[in-house]
mmCIF file with all atom_site columns, C-alpha atoms in Angstrom:
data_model
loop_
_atom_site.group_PDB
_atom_site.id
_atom_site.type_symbol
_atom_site.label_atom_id
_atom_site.label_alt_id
_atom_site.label_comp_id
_atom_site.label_asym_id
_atom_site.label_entity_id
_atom_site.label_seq_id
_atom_site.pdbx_PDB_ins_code
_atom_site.Cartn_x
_atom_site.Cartn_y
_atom_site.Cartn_z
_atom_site.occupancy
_atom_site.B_iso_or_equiv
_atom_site.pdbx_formal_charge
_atom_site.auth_seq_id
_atom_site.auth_comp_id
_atom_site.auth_asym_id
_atom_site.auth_atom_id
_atom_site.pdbx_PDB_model_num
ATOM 1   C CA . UNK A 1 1   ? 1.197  44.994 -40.690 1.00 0.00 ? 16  UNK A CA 1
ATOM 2   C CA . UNK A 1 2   ? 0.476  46.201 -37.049 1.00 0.00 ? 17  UNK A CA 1
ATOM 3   C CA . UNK A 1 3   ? 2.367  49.373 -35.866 1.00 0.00 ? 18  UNK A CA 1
ATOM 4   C CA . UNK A 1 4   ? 2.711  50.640 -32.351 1.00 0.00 ? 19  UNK A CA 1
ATOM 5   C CA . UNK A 1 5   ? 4.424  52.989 -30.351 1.00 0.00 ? 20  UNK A CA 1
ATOM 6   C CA . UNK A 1 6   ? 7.199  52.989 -27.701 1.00 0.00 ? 21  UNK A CA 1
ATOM 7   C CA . UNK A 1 7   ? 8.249  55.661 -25.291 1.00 0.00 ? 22  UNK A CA 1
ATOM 8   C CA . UNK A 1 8   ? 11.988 55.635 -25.191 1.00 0.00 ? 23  UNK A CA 1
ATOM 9   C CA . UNK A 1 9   ? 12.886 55.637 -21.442 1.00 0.00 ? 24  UNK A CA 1
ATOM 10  C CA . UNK A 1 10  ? 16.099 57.593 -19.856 1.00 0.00 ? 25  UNK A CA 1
ATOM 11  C CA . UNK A 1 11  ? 17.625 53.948 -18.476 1.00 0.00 ? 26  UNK A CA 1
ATOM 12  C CA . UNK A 1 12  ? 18.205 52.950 -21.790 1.00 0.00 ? 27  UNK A CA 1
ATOM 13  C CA . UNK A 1 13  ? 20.347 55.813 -23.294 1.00 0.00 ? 28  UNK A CA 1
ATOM 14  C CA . UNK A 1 14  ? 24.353 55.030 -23.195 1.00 0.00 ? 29  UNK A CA 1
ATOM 15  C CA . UNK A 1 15  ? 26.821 57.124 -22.871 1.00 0.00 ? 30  UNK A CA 1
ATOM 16  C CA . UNK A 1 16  ? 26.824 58.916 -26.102 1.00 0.00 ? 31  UNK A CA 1
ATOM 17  C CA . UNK A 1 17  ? 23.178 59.655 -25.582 1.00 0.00 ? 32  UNK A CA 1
ATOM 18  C CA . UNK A 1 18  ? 21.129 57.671 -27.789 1.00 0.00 ? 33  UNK A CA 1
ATOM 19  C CA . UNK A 1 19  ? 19.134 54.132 -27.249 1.00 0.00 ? 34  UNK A CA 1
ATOM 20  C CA . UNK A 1 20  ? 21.642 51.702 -26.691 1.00 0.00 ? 35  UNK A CA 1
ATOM 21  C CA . UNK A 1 21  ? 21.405 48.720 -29.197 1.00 0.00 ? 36  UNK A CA 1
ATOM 22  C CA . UNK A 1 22  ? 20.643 46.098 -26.618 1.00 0.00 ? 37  UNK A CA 1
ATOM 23  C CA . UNK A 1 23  ? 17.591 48.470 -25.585 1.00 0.00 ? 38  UNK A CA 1
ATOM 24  C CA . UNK A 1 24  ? 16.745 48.053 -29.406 1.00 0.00 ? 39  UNK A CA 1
ATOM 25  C CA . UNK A 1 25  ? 16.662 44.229 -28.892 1.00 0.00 ? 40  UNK A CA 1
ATOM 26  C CA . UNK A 1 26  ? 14.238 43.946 -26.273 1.00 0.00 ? 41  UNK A CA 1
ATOM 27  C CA . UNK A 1 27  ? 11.905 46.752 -27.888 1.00 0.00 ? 42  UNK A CA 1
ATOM 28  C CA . UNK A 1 28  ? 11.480 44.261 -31.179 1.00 0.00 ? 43  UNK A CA 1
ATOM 29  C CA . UNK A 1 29  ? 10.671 41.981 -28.626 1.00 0.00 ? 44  UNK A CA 1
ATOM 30  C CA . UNK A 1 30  ? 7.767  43.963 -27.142 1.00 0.00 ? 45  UNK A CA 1
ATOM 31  C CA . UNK A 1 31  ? 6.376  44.651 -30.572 1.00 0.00 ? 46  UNK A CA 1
ATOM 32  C CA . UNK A 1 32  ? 6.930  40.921 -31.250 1.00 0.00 ? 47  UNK A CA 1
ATOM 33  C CA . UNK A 1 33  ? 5.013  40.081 -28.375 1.00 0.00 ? 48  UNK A CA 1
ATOM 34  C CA . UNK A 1 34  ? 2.039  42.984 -29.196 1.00 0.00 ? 49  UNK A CA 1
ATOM 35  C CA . UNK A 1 35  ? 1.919  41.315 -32.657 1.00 0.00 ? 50  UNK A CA 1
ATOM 36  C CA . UNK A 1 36  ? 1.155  38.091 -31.881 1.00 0.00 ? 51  UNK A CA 1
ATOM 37  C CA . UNK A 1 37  ? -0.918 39.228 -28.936 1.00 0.00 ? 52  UNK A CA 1
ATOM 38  C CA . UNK A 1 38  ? -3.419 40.874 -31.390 1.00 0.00 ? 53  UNK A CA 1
ATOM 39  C CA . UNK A 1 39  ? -3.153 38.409 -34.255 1.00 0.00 ? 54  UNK A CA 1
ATOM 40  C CA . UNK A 1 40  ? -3.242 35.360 -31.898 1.00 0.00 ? 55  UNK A CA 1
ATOM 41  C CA . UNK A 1 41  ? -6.372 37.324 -29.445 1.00 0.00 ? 56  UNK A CA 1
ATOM 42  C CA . UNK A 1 42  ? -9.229 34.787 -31.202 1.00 0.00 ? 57  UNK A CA 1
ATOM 43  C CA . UNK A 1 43  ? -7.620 31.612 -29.647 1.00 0.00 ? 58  UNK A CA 1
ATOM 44  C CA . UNK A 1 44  ? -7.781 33.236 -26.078 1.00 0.00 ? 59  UNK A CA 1
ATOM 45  C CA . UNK A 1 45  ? -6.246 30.409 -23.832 1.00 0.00 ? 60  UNK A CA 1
ATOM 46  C CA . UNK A 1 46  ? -4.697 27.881 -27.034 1.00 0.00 ? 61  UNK A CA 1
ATOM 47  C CA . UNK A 1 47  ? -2.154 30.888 -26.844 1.00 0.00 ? 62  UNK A CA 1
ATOM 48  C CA . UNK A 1 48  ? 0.743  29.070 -29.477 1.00 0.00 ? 63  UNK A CA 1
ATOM 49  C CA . UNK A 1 49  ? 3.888  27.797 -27.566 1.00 0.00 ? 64  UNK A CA 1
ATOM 50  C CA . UNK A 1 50  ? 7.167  29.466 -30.127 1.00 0.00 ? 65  UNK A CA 1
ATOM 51  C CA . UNK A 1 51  ? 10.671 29.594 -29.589 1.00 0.00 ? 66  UNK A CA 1
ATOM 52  C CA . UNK A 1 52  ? 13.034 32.116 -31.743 1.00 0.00 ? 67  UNK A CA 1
ATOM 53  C CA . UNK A 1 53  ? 15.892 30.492 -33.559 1.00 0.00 ? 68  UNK A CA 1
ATOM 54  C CA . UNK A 1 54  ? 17.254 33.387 -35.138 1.00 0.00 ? 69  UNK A CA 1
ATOM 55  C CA . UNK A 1 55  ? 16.882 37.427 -34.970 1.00 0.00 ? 70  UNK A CA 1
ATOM 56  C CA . UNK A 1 56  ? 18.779 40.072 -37.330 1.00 0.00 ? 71  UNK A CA 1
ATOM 57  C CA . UNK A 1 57  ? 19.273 43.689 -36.216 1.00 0.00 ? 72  UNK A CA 1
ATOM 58  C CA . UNK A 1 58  ? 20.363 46.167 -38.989 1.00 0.00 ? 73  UNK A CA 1
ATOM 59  C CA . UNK A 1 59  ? 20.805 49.754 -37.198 1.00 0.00 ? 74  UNK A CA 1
ATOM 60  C CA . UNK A 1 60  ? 20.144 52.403 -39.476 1.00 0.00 ? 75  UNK A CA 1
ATOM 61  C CA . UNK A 1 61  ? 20.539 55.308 -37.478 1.00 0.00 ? 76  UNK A CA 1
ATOM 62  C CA . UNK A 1 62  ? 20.270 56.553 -33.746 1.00 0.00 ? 77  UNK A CA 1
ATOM 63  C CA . UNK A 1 63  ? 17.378 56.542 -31.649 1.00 0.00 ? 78  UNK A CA 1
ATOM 64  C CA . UNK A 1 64  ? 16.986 59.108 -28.766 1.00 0.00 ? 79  UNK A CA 1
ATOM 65  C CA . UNK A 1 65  ? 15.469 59.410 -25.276 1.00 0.00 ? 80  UNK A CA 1
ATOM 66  C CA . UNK A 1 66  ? 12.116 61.787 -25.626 1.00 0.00 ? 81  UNK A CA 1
ATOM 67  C CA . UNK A 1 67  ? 11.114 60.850 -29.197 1.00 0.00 ? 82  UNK A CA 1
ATOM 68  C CA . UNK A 1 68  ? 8.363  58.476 -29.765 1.00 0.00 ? 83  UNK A CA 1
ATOM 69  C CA . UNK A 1 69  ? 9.275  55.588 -31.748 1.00 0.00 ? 84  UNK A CA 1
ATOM 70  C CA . UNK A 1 70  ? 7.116  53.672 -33.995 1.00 0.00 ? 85  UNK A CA 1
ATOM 71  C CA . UNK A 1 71  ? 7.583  49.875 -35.066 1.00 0.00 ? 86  UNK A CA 1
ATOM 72  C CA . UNK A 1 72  ? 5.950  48.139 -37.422 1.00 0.00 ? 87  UNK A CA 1
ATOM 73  C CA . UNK A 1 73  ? 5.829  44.604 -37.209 1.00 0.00 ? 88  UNK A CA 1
ATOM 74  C CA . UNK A 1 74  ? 4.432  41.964 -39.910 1.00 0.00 ? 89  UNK A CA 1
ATOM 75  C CA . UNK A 1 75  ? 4.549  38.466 -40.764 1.00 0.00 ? 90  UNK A CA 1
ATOM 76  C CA . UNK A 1 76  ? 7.086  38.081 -43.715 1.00 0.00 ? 91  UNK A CA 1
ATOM 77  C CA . UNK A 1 77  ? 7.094  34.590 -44.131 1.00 0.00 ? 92  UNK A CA 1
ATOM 78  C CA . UNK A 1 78  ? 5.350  31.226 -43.148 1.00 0.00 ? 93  UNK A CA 1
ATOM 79  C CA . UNK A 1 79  ? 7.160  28.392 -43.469 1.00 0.00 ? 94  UNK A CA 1
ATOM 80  C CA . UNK A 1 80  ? 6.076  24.435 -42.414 1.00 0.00 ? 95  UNK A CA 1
ATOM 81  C CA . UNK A 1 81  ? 7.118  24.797 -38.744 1.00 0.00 ? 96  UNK A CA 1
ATOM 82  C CA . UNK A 1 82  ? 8.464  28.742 -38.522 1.00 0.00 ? 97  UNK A CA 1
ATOM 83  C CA . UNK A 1 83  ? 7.778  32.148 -39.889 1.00 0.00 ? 98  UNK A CA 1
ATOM 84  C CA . UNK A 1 84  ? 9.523  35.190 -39.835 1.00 0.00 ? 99  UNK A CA 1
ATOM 85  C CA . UNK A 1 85  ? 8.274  38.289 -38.418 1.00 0.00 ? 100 UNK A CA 1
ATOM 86  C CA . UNK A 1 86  ? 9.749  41.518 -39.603 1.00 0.00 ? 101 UNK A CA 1
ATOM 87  C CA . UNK A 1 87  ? 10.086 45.087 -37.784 1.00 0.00 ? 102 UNK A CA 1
ATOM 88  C CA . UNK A 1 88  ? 10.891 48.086 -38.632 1.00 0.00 ? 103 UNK A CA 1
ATOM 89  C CA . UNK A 1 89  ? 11.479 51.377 -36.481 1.00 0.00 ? 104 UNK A CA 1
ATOM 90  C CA . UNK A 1 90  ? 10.959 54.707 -36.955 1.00 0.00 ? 105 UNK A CA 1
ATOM 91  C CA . UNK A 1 91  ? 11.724 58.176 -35.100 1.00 0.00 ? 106 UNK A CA 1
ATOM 92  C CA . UNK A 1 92  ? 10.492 61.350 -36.777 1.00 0.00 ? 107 UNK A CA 1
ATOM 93  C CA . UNK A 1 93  ? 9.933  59.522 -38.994 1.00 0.00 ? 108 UNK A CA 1
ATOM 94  C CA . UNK A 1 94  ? 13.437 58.343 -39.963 1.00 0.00 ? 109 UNK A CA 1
ATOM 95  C CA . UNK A 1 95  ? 13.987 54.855 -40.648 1.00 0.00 ? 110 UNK A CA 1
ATOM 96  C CA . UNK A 1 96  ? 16.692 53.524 -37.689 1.00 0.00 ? 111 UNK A CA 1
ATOM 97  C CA . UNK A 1 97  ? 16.307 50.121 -37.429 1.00 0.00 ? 112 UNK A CA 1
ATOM 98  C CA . UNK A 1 98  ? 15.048 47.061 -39.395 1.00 0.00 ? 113 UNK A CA 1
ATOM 99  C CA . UNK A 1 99  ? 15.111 43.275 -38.163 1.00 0.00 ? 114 UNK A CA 1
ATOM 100 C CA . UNK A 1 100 ? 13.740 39.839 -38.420 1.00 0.00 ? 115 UNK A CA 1
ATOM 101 C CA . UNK A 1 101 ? 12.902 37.299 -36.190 1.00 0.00 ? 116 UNK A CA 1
ATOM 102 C CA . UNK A 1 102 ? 12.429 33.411 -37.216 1.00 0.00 ? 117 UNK A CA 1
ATOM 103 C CA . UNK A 1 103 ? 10.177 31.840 -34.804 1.00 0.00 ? 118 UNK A CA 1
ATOM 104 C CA . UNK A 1 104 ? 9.783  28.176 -34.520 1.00 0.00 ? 119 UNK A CA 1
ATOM 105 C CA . UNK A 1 105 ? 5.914  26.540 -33.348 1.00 0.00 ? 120 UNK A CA 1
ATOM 106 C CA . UNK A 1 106 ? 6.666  23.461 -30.801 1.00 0.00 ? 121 UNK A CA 1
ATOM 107 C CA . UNK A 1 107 ? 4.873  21.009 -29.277 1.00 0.00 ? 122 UNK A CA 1
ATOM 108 C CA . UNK A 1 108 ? 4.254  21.661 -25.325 1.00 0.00 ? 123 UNK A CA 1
ATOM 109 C CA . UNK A 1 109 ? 4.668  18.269 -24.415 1.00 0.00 ? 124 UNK A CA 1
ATOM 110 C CA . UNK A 1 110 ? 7.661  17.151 -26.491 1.00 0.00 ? 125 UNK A CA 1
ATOM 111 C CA . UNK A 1 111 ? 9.181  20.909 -26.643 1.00 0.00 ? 126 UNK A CA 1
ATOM 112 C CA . UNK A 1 112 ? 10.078 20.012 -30.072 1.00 0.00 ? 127 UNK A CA 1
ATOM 113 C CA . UNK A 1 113 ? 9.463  22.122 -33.567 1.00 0.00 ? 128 UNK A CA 1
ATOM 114 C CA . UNK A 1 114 ? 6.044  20.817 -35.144 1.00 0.00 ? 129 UNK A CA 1
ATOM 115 C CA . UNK A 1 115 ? 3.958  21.807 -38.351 1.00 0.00 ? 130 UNK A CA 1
ATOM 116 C CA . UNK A 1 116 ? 2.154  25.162 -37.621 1.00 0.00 ? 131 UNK A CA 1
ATOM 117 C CA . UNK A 1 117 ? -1.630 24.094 -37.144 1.00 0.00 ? 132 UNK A CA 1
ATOM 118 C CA . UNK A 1 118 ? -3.859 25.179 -39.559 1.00 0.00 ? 133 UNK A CA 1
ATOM 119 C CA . UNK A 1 119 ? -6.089 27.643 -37.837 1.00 0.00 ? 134 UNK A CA 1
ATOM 120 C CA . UNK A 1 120 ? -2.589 29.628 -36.850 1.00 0.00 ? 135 UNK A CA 1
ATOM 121 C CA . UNK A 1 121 ? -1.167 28.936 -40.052 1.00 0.00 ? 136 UNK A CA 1
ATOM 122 C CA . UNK A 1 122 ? -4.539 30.727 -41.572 1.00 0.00 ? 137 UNK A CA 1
ATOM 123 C CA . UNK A 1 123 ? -3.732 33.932 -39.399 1.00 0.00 ? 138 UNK A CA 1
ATOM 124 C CA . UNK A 1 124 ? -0.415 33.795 -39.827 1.00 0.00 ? 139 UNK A CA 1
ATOM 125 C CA . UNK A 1 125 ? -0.817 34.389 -43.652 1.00 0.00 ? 140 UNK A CA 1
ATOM 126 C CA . UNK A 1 126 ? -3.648 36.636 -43.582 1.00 0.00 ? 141 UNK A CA 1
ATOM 127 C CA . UNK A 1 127 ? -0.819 38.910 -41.698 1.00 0.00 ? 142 UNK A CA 1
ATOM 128 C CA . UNK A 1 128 ? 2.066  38.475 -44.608 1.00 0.00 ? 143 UNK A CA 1
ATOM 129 C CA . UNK A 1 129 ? 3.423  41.649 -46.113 1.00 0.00 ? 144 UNK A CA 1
ATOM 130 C CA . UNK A 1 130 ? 4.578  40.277 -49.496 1.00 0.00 ? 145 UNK A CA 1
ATOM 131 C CA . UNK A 1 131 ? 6.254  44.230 -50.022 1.00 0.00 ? 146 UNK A CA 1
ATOM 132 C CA . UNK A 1 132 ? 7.870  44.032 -46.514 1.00 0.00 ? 147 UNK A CA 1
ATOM 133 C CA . UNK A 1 133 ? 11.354 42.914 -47.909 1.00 0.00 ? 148 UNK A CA 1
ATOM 134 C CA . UNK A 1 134 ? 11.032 45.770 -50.531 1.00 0.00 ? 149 UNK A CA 1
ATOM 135 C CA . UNK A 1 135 ? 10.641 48.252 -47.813 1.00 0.00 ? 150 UNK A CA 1
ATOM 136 C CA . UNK A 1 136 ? 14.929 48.638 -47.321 1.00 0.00 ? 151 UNK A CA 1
ATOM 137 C CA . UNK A 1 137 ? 15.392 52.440 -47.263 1.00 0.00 ? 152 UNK A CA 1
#
């Protein structure tokens, strides 16, 4: 598991005050993105080509402008051609929000879903959280 930190910014309060839920959406996206940054940094330019099939977002409670939030993102699962990342939020920390994201590994030529090579599929499951799904406050 990997956690980092995000700044909630004014544009992305709604009316009643707190983060909107699409805000929420593209936040697990940036720690997505940080994840596989760091746990993908040793193949430099090989960077893996993914697509997401599916993402789940279960809000748990508000998040507000001015409080830090932290995520923390881990691999879940590893599958033949996916794995599933999961993320969870926190403000003060209070659980808000918890969510999963299948990504699929493709080929860059063909753009379609392949077996995850071995050398990923080796990082990939040095990064699995086998308590994450236990981790439902």
């Amino acid at each position: 598991m990997k956690s980092f930190t995000l700044k909630p910014r004014f544009s992305e309060t709604d009316a009643l005050g707190h983060i909107n839920n699409t805000s929420i959406a593209v936040w697990f996206e940036t720690g997505r993105m940080e994840f596989l940054s760091e746990v993908f940094v040793e193949l430099g330019d090989e960077q893996p080509s993914w697509f997401m099939a599916t993402q789940t977002i279960d809000y748990l409670g508000e998040n507000f402008f001015g409080v830090e939030t932290r995520m923390d993102v881990c691999v879940a699962h590893v599958g033949n051609s996916s794995f599933t990342l999961g993320c969870n939020m926190y403000q003060n920390n209070k659980h808000t929000v918890r969510g999963t994201a299948v990504l699929v590994y493709v080929d860059r030529a063909t753009k379609k879903p392949t077996p995850i090579p071995q050398v990923m599929r080796d990082i990939l499951e040095a990064e699995v959280d086998e308590g994450w799904a236990a981790k439902k406050d």
